[in-house]
């Protein structure tokens, strides 16, 4: 019987001795709950849930919400200060970075180094090495020292080794973030296959679209607390709304994140409500007012929603359309109209 | 306590892993070099030769006699001091590994001890060369090397574990220990003959645990049996050390990952 059960789990890091006041401000923005007087960051705060066989859980939340810490706590790396974690079943974790990787060893040698740490025997590794090599797609590069690899190649190697075992519980942390698009797709397929064979999958990401395509349950973390727990579609929606809200409160970073989320969803063939994209674009345009692609997209979205387009945006957007299609009569006419209105306003 | 016992059980199951850690590290350090691990041995050899020549002349003692004292001393000391010096970074170096997989910490300890045993085996070739050059027949007393080395290694396991934990928590100790070991090599009778020390200072040697560890390896190498006193010290260190380390590990096990 496989299962994971967390009861009021609290994990705290004492960083007091090493932080100066400037970094304290920084850490407050990054995540967790930071108590400046005691120097303690509360990375997980009273987290409780039970996972049963067959559940594929997407952990969702901003950077620093506690996703990685939670996965490490489930895998037994961090022991919680308060509360209890109990797991039944063999666990394998796919975190950023892999155990035992030695930069000076070749790819093949590192399959052995890393595989042993993941609990495989030498014999087992030897029987799987061809399959690992093939999946990584690294070919002849596997004979070269890993220090010569790009970060994408490193990720492919680590991913291929870590997913060659069949655990009952699989923990995945943002593993699909790096690497080229083709490998990301292959990796996603592999995770799905593994998830079918493992009885529990817990996967952390800040891409709701990715999690929706793999998971059936979602847990939203915010500052180390479980904010929402339910079907993945519902939780993804709550997360999306929270980003829209924070983008409305402060543009900058949250706007960029929102736009990134919208674009990811679009790539996966999902339709994102136009008003959400509009909010994202407007915030991002505040910091990049002359980005032609974003301007044209905003112009189109506003038109489609039959909303009024602010004149300066329309002028900029039309100008950039004309620079691509200089012969477009309708655009030229409209631009001339706008300019005329502007001139007469200036004359008056 | 449960976590510690389960760590020990898991470590015995991971024997293949820690033996690989020891081997591959020796291999890696000397990859693309001509002499491989023998470089370290060669360093000791050059040291013995040059020191032997100069000191034998300065102190007006027989060169052969001095080299027969120096060689087993340095081979033994190099093992004993590397155990302590390398223990300071045994966990720190494995940060990425420790934070990506739930690993029983003793695996890293045994990996390091195994690596040092392999290096020691390379250094033994110096003793063989010396005996061939001076046509010295092997002695039965040299068989004491087996239990002597075994006892020193068992002690090394708890030393590496304890020093590793303490240095993870208090980073300053890393620097302190390497300085302290430099001094220890002159306080401990590694180079100088122990019978030359003034009786009033005898306690400096008698109560120095490193001296007894040294004797357990050096005496068999030199063809003599270690004193009963050396064995008793070694065994008592094992009992006391293992107890202290077990308590320390039990108390700190839950905190270790947070100290990286």
mmCIF file of N, CA, C and O in Angstrom, chain A residues 100-105 109-110 112-113 116-117 122, chain B residues 16-33 36-40 82 85-95 97 107-120 122 160:
data_model
loop_
_atom_site.group_PDB
_atom_site.id
_atom_site.type_symbol
_atom_site.label_atom_id
_atom_site.label_comp_id
_atom_site.label_asym_id
_atom_site.label_seq_id
_atom_site.Cartn_x
_atom_site.Cartn_y
_atom_site.Cartn_z
ATOM 1 N N UNK A 100 25.929 12.750 -7.103
ATOM 2 C CA UNK A 100 27.101 12.009 -7.567
ATOM 3 C C UNK A 100 27.658 12.395 -8.913
ATOM 4 O O UNK A 100 28.575 11.752 -9.405
ATOM 5 N N UNK A 101 27.148 13.460 -9.535
ATOM 6 C CA UNK A 101 27.685 13.850 -10.837
ATOM 7 C C UNK A 101 29.091 14.435 -10.656
ATOM 8 O O UNK A 101 29.290 15.356 -9.874
ATOM 9 N N UNK A 102 30.054 13.875 -11.363
ATOM 10 C CA UNK A 102 31.436 14.363 -11.285
ATOM 11 C C UNK A 102 31.798 14.991 -12.624
ATOM 12 O O UNK A 102 31.819 14.305 -13.646
ATOM 13 N N UNK A 103 32.112 16.296 -12.630
ATOM 14 C CA UNK A 103 32.354 16.998 -13.898
ATOM 15 C C UNK A 103 33.464 16.381 -14.741
ATOM 16 O O UNK A 103 33.413 16.438 -15.959
ATOM 17 N N UNK A 104 34.461 15.791 -14.102
ATOM 18 C CA UNK A 104 35.591 15.267 -14.858
ATOM 19 C C UNK A 104 35.352 13.868 -15.408
ATOM 20 O O UNK A 104 36.136 13.374 -16.205
ATOM 21 N N UNK A 105 34.274 13.222 -14.959
ATOM 22 C CA UNK A 105 33.977 11.891 -15.476
ATOM 23 C C UNK A 105 33.170 11.997 -16.769
ATOM 24 O O UNK A 105 32.483 12.989 -17.002
ATOM 25 N N UNK A 109 30.502 7.214 -17.264
ATOM 26 C CA UNK A 109 30.913 7.015 -15.874
ATOM 27 C C UNK A 109 29.909 7.645 -14.917
ATOM 28 O O UNK A 109 29.644 7.108 -13.842
ATOM 29 N N UNK A 110 29.341 8.780 -15.334
ATOM 30 C CA UNK A 110 28.390 9.447 -14.460
ATOM 31 C C UNK A 110 27.065 8.708 -14.373
ATOM 32 O O UNK A 110 26.350 8.838 -13.383
ATOM 33 N N UNK A 112 26.954 5.614 -13.992
ATOM 34 C CA UNK A 112 27.261 4.708 -12.879
ATOM 35 C C UNK A 112 27.267 5.470 -11.546
ATOM 36 O O UNK A 112 26.608 5.072 -10.584
ATOM 37 N N UNK A 113 28.005 6.612 -11.513
ATOM 38 C CA UNK A 113 28.083 7.400 -10.273
ATOM 39 C C UNK A 113 26.709 7.730 -9.743
ATOM 40 O O UNK A 113 26.412 7.558 -8.563
ATOM 41 N N UNK A 116 24.219 4.634 -8.812
ATOM 42 C CA UNK A 116 24.487 4.011 -7.513
ATOM 43 C C UNK A 116 23.849 4.818 -6.391
ATOM 44 O O UNK A 116 23.294 4.267 -5.453
ATOM 45 N N UNK A 117 23.944 6.149 -6.500
ATOM 46 C CA UNK A 117 23.339 6.996 -5.476
ATOM 47 C C UNK A 117 21.820 6.860 -5.474
ATOM 48 O O UNK A 117 21.181 7.004 -4.444
ATOM 49 N N UNK A 122 25.267 -2.081 -9.450
ATOM 50 C CA UNK A 122 26.075 -1.959 -10.664
ATOM 51 C C UNK A 122 25.494 -2.805 -11.792
ATOM 52 O O UNK A 122 25.478 -2.404 -12.953
ATOM 53 N N UNK B 16 28.276 -1.382 -2.240
ATOM 54 C CA UNK B 16 28.764 -1.178 -3.603
ATOM 55 C C UNK B 16 29.001 0.302 -3.876
ATOM 56 O O UNK B 16 29.969 0.687 -4.524
ATOM 57 N N UNK B 17 28.105 1.132 -3.341
ATOM 58 C CA UNK B 17 28.205 2.573 -3.566
ATOM 59 C C UNK B 17 29.444 3.161 -2.894
ATOM 60 O O UNK B 17 30.232 3.857 -3.530
ATOM 61 N N UNK B 18 29.639 2.883 -1.593
ATOM 62 C CA UNK B 18 30.770 3.564 -0.944
ATOM 63 C C UNK B 18 32.116 3.016 -1.399
ATOM 64 O O UNK B 18 33.104 3.743 -1.426
ATOM 65 N N UNK B 19 32.158 1.753 -1.800
ATOM 66 C CA UNK B 19 33.417 1.251 -2.351
ATOM 67 C C UNK B 19 33.712 1.924 -3.691
ATOM 68 O O UNK B 19 34.850 2.286 -3.985
ATOM 69 N N UNK B 20 32.648 2.134 -4.465
ATOM 70 C CA UNK B 20 32.826 2.844 -5.740
ATOM 71 C C UNK B 20 33.287 4.278 -5.493
ATOM 72 O O UNK B 20 34.149 4.787 -6.211
ATOM 73 N N UNK B 21 32.712 4.928 -4.467
ATOM 74 C CA UNK B 21 33.106 6.307 -4.138
ATOM 75 C C UNK B 21 34.603 6.378 -3.861
ATOM 76 O O UNK B 21 35.292 7.266 -4.358
ATOM 77 N N UNK B 22 35.102 5.432 -3.059
ATOM 78 C CA UNK B 22 36.520 5.424 -2.713
ATOM 79 C C UNK B 22 37.401 5.203 -3.936
ATOM 80 O O UNK B 22 38.302 5.986 -4.214
ATOM 81 N N UNK B 23 37.089 4.170 -4.681
ATOM 82 C CA UNK B 23 37.885 3.845 -5.873
ATOM 83 C C UNK B 23 37.881 4.970 -6.888
ATOM 84 O O UNK B 23 38.926 5.393 -7.366
ATOM 85 N N UNK B 24 36.676 5.426 -7.217
ATOM 86 C CA UNK B 24 36.591 6.384 -8.327
ATOM 87 C C UNK B 24 37.290 7.679 -7.963
ATOM 88 O O UNK B 24 37.809 8.366 -8.819
ATOM 89 N N UNK B 25 37.314 8.001 -6.655
ATOM 90 C CA UNK B 25 37.992 9.246 -6.291
ATOM 91 C C UNK B 25 39.510 9.130 -6.475
ATOM 92 O O UNK B 25 40.160 10.061 -6.935
ATOM 93 N N UNK B 26 40.060 7.981 -6.121
ATOM 94 C CA UNK B 26 41.497 7.771 -6.351
ATOM 95 C C UNK B 26 41.779 7.862 -7.844
ATOM 96 O O UNK B 26 42.699 8.555 -8.292
ATOM 97 N N UNK B 27 40.945 7.173 -8.598
ATOM 98 C CA UNK B 27 41.114 7.133 -10.049
ATOM 99 C C UNK B 27 41.062 8.528 -10.655
ATOM 100 O O UNK B 27 41.892 8.919 -11.457
ATOM 101 N N UNK B 28 40.037 9.294 -10.179
ATOM 102 C CA UNK B 28 39.785 10.605 -10.754
ATOM 103 C C UNK B 28 40.923 11.582 -10.497
ATOM 104 O O UNK B 28 41.325 12.338 -11.363
ATOM 105 N N UNK B 29 41.452 11.512 -9.273
ATOM 106 C CA UNK B 29 42.453 12.511 -8.916
ATOM 107 C C UNK B 29 43.675 12.426 -9.813
ATOM 108 O O UNK B 29 44.349 13.393 -10.064
ATOM 109 N N UNK B 30 43.932 11.223 -10.298
ATOM 110 C CA UNK B 30 45.178 11.068 -11.049
ATOM 111 C C UNK B 30 44.940 10.767 -12.519
ATOM 112 O O UNK B 30 45.833 10.312 -13.204
ATOM 113 N N UNK B 31 43.699 11.007 -12.986
ATOM 114 C CA UNK B 31 43.430 10.741 -14.393
ATOM 115 C C UNK B 31 44.295 11.656 -15.252
ATOM 116 O O UNK B 31 44.573 12.787 -14.905
ATOM 117 N N UNK B 32 44.715 11.135 -16.377
ATOM 118 C CA UNK B 32 45.543 11.878 -17.334
ATOM 119 C C UNK B 32 46.918 12.205 -16.764
ATOM 120 O O UNK B 32 47.600 13.106 -17.229
ATOM 121 N N UNK B 33 47.323 11.533 -15.685
ATOM 122 C CA UNK B 33 48.697 11.685 -15.217
ATOM 123 C C UNK B 33 49.414 10.367 -15.485
ATOM 124 O O UNK B 33 48.782 9.329 -15.616
ATOM 125 N N UNK B 36 49.848 8.351 -11.923
ATOM 126 C CA UNK B 36 48.615 8.087 -11.200
ATOM 127 C C UNK B 36 48.788 8.290 -9.707
ATOM 128 O O UNK B 36 49.500 9.200 -9.272
ATOM 129 N N UNK B 37 48.168 7.433 -8.920
ATOM 130 C CA UNK B 37 48.182 7.599 -7.461
ATOM 131 C C UNK B 37 49.593 7.501 -6.892
ATOM 132 O O UNK B 37 49.843 7.908 -5.768
ATOM 133 N N UNK B 38 50.529 6.982 -7.695
ATOM 134 C CA UNK B 38 51.890 6.874 -7.187
ATOM 135 C C UNK B 38 52.556 8.241 -7.029
ATOM 136 O O UNK B 38 53.606 8.362 -6.418
ATOM 137 N N UNK B 39 51.917 9.297 -7.578
ATOM 138 C CA UNK B 39 52.472 10.635 -7.389
ATOM 139 C C UNK B 39 52.592 10.966 -5.913
ATOM 140 O O UNK B 39 53.584 11.521 -5.460
ATOM 141 N N UNK B 40 51.544 10.636 -5.175
ATOM 142 C CA UNK B 40 51.560 10.928 -3.745
ATOM 143 C C UNK B 40 52.688 10.138 -3.066
ATOM 144 O O UNK B 40 53.413 10.645 -2.235
ATOM 145 N N UNK B 82 45.702 12.384 7.070
ATOM 146 C CA UNK B 82 44.707 12.595 6.002
ATOM 147 C C UNK B 82 43.299 12.295 6.503
ATOM 148 O O UNK B 82 42.341 12.940 6.084
ATOM 149 N N UNK B 85 42.275 15.513 8.345
ATOM 150 C CA UNK B 85 42.181 16.701 7.493
ATOM 151 C C UNK B 85 41.046 16.553 6.475
ATOM 152 O O UNK B 85 40.241 17.466 6.280
ATOM 153 N N UNK B 86 40.949 15.382 5.844
ATOM 154 C CA UNK B 86 39.898 15.231 4.825
ATOM 155 C C UNK B 86 38.511 15.091 5.442
ATOM 156 O O UNK B 86 37.504 15.366 4.796
ATOM 157 N N UNK B 87 38.471 14.671 6.704
ATOM 158 C CA UNK B 87 37.172 14.557 7.374
ATOM 159 C C UNK B 87 36.485 15.910 7.474
ATOM 160 O O UNK B 87 35.255 15.985 7.466
ATOM 161 N N UNK B 88 37.274 16.995 7.512
ATOM 162 C CA UNK B 88 36.664 18.309 7.707
ATOM 163 C C UNK B 88 35.730 18.677 6.567
ATOM 164 O O UNK B 88 34.810 19.452 6.747
ATOM 165 N N UNK B 89 35.970 18.115 5.363
ATOM 166 C CA UNK B 89 35.109 18.502 4.238
ATOM 167 C C UNK B 89 34.312 17.322 3.707
ATOM 168 O O UNK B 89 33.730 17.411 2.627
ATOM 169 N N UNK B 90 34.254 16.235 4.447
ATOM 170 C CA UNK B 90 33.621 15.028 3.899
ATOM 171 C C UNK B 90 32.151 15.269 3.530
ATOM 172 O O UNK B 90 31.689 14.818 2.487
ATOM 173 N N UNK B 91 31.430 16.022 4.345
ATOM 174 C CA UNK B 91 30.020 16.277 4.026
ATOM 175 C C UNK B 91 29.871 17.518 3.158
ATOM 176 O O UNK B 91 29.087 17.540 2.224
ATOM 177 N N UNK B 92 30.657 18.557 3.480
ATOM 178 C CA UNK B 92 30.551 19.810 2.738
ATOM 179 C C UNK B 92 30.731 19.608 1.237
ATOM 180 O O UNK B 92 30.030 20.193 0.421
ATOM 181 N N UNK B 93 31.680 18.738 0.875
ATOM 182 C CA UNK B 93 31.952 18.522 -0.546
ATOM 183 C C UNK B 93 30.784 17.855 -1.245
ATOM 184 O O UNK B 93 30.636 17.941 -2.453
ATOM 185 N N UNK B 94 29.971 17.133 -0.480
ATOM 186 C CA UNK B 94 28.896 16.344 -1.086
ATOM 187 C C UNK B 94 27.564 17.089 -1.044
ATOM 188 O O UNK B 94 26.509 16.472 -1.134
ATOM 189 N N UNK B 95 27.623 18.414 -0.930
ATOM 190 C CA UNK B 95 26.403 19.193 -0.749
ATOM 191 C C UNK B 95 25.313 18.849 -1.764
ATOM 192 O O UNK B 95 24.182 18.536 -1.413
ATOM 193 N N UNK B 97 24.850 16.304 -3.639
ATOM 194 C CA UNK B 97 24.346 14.945 -3.484
ATOM 195 C C UNK B 97 23.401 14.834 -2.290
ATOM 196 O O UNK B 97 22.307 14.291 -2.393
ATOM 197 N N UNK B 107 27.557 6.597 4.496
ATOM 198 C CA UNK B 107 28.045 6.177 3.182
ATOM 199 C C UNK B 107 29.223 7.062 2.759
ATOM 200 O O UNK B 107 30.241 6.573 2.269
ATOM 201 N N UNK B 108 29.092 8.362 2.985
ATOM 202 C CA UNK B 108 30.159 9.284 2.599
ATOM 203 C C UNK B 108 31.399 9.054 3.460
ATOM 204 O O UNK B 108 32.535 9.157 2.986
ATOM 205 N N UNK B 109 31.169 8.730 4.730
ATOM 206 C CA UNK B 109 32.278 8.483 5.651
ATOM 207 C C UNK B 109 33.068 7.253 5.194
ATOM 208 O O UNK B 109 34.291 7.293 5.058
ATOM 209 N N UNK B 110 32.360 6.156 4.931
ATOM 210 C CA UNK B 110 33.045 4.936 4.524
ATOM 211 C C UNK B 110 33.740 5.117 3.181
ATOM 212 O O UNK B 110 34.820 4.571 2.955
ATOM 213 N N UNK B 111 33.135 5.899 2.291
ATOM 214 C CA UNK B 111 33.769 6.170 1.000
ATOM 215 C C UNK B 111 35.131 6.825 1.188
ATOM 216 O O UNK B 111 36.114 6.434 0.555
ATOM 217 N N UNK B 112 35.186 7.812 2.097
ATOM 218 C CA UNK B 112 36.450 8.504 2.340
ATOM 219 C C UNK B 112 37.476 7.562 2.980
ATOM 220 O O UNK B 112 38.640 7.516 2.562
ATOM 221 N N UNK B 113 37.055 6.802 3.982
ATOM 222 C CA UNK B 113 37.992 5.899 4.661
ATOM 223 C C UNK B 113 38.534 4.873 3.664
ATOM 224 O O UNK B 113 39.737 4.590 3.637
ATOM 225 N N UNK B 114 37.663 4.363 2.834
ATOM 226 C CA UNK B 114 38.089 3.373 1.829
ATOM 227 C C UNK B 114 39.108 3.981 0.872
ATOM 228 O O UNK B 114 40.115 3.382 0.517
ATOM 229 N N UNK B 115 38.868 5.226 0.462
ATOM 230 C CA UNK B 115 39.813 5.893 -0.432
ATOM 231 C C UNK B 115 41.190 6.014 0.227
ATOM 232 O O UNK B 115 42.219 5.772 -0.405
ATOM 233 N N UNK B 116 41.201 6.346 1.527
ATOM 234 C CA UNK B 116 42.481 6.535 2.216
ATOM 235 C C UNK B 116 43.206 5.203 2.395
ATOM 236 O O UNK B 116 44.435 5.152 2.360
ATOM 237 N N UNK B 117 42.444 4.112 2.566
ATOM 238 C CA UNK B 117 43.068 2.792 2.659
ATOM 239 C C UNK B 117 43.756 2.452 1.327
ATOM 240 O O UNK B 117 44.877 1.940 1.296
ATOM 241 N N UNK B 118 43.077 2.794 0.226
ATOM 242 C CA UNK B 118 43.667 2.508 -1.092
ATOM 243 C C UNK B 118 44.964 3.292 -1.285
ATOM 244 O O UNK B 118 45.969 2.756 -1.754
ATOM 245 N N UNK B 119 44.952 4.580 -0.895
ATOM 246 C CA UNK B 119 46.179 5.376 -1.012
ATOM 247 C C UNK B 119 47.278 4.770 -0.159
ATOM 248 O O UNK B 119 48.442 4.686 -0.579
ATOM 249 N N UNK B 120 46.908 4.358 1.050
ATOM 250 C CA UNK B 120 47.886 3.761 1.966
ATOM 251 C C UNK B 120 48.541 2.539 1.321
ATOM 252 O O UNK B 120 49.752 2.354 1.402
ATOM 253 N N UNK B 122 49.103 2.031 -1.718
ATOM 254 C CA UNK B 122 50.120 2.475 -2.678
ATOM 255 C C UNK B 122 51.423 2.838 -1.981
ATOM 256 O O UNK B 122 52.506 2.532 -2.463
ATOM 257 N N UNK B 160 36.077 10.444 11.304
ATOM 258 C CA UNK B 160 35.592 11.147 10.111
ATOM 259 C C UNK B 160 34.143 11.600 10.328
ATOM 260 O O UNK B 160 33.773 12.735 10.031
#
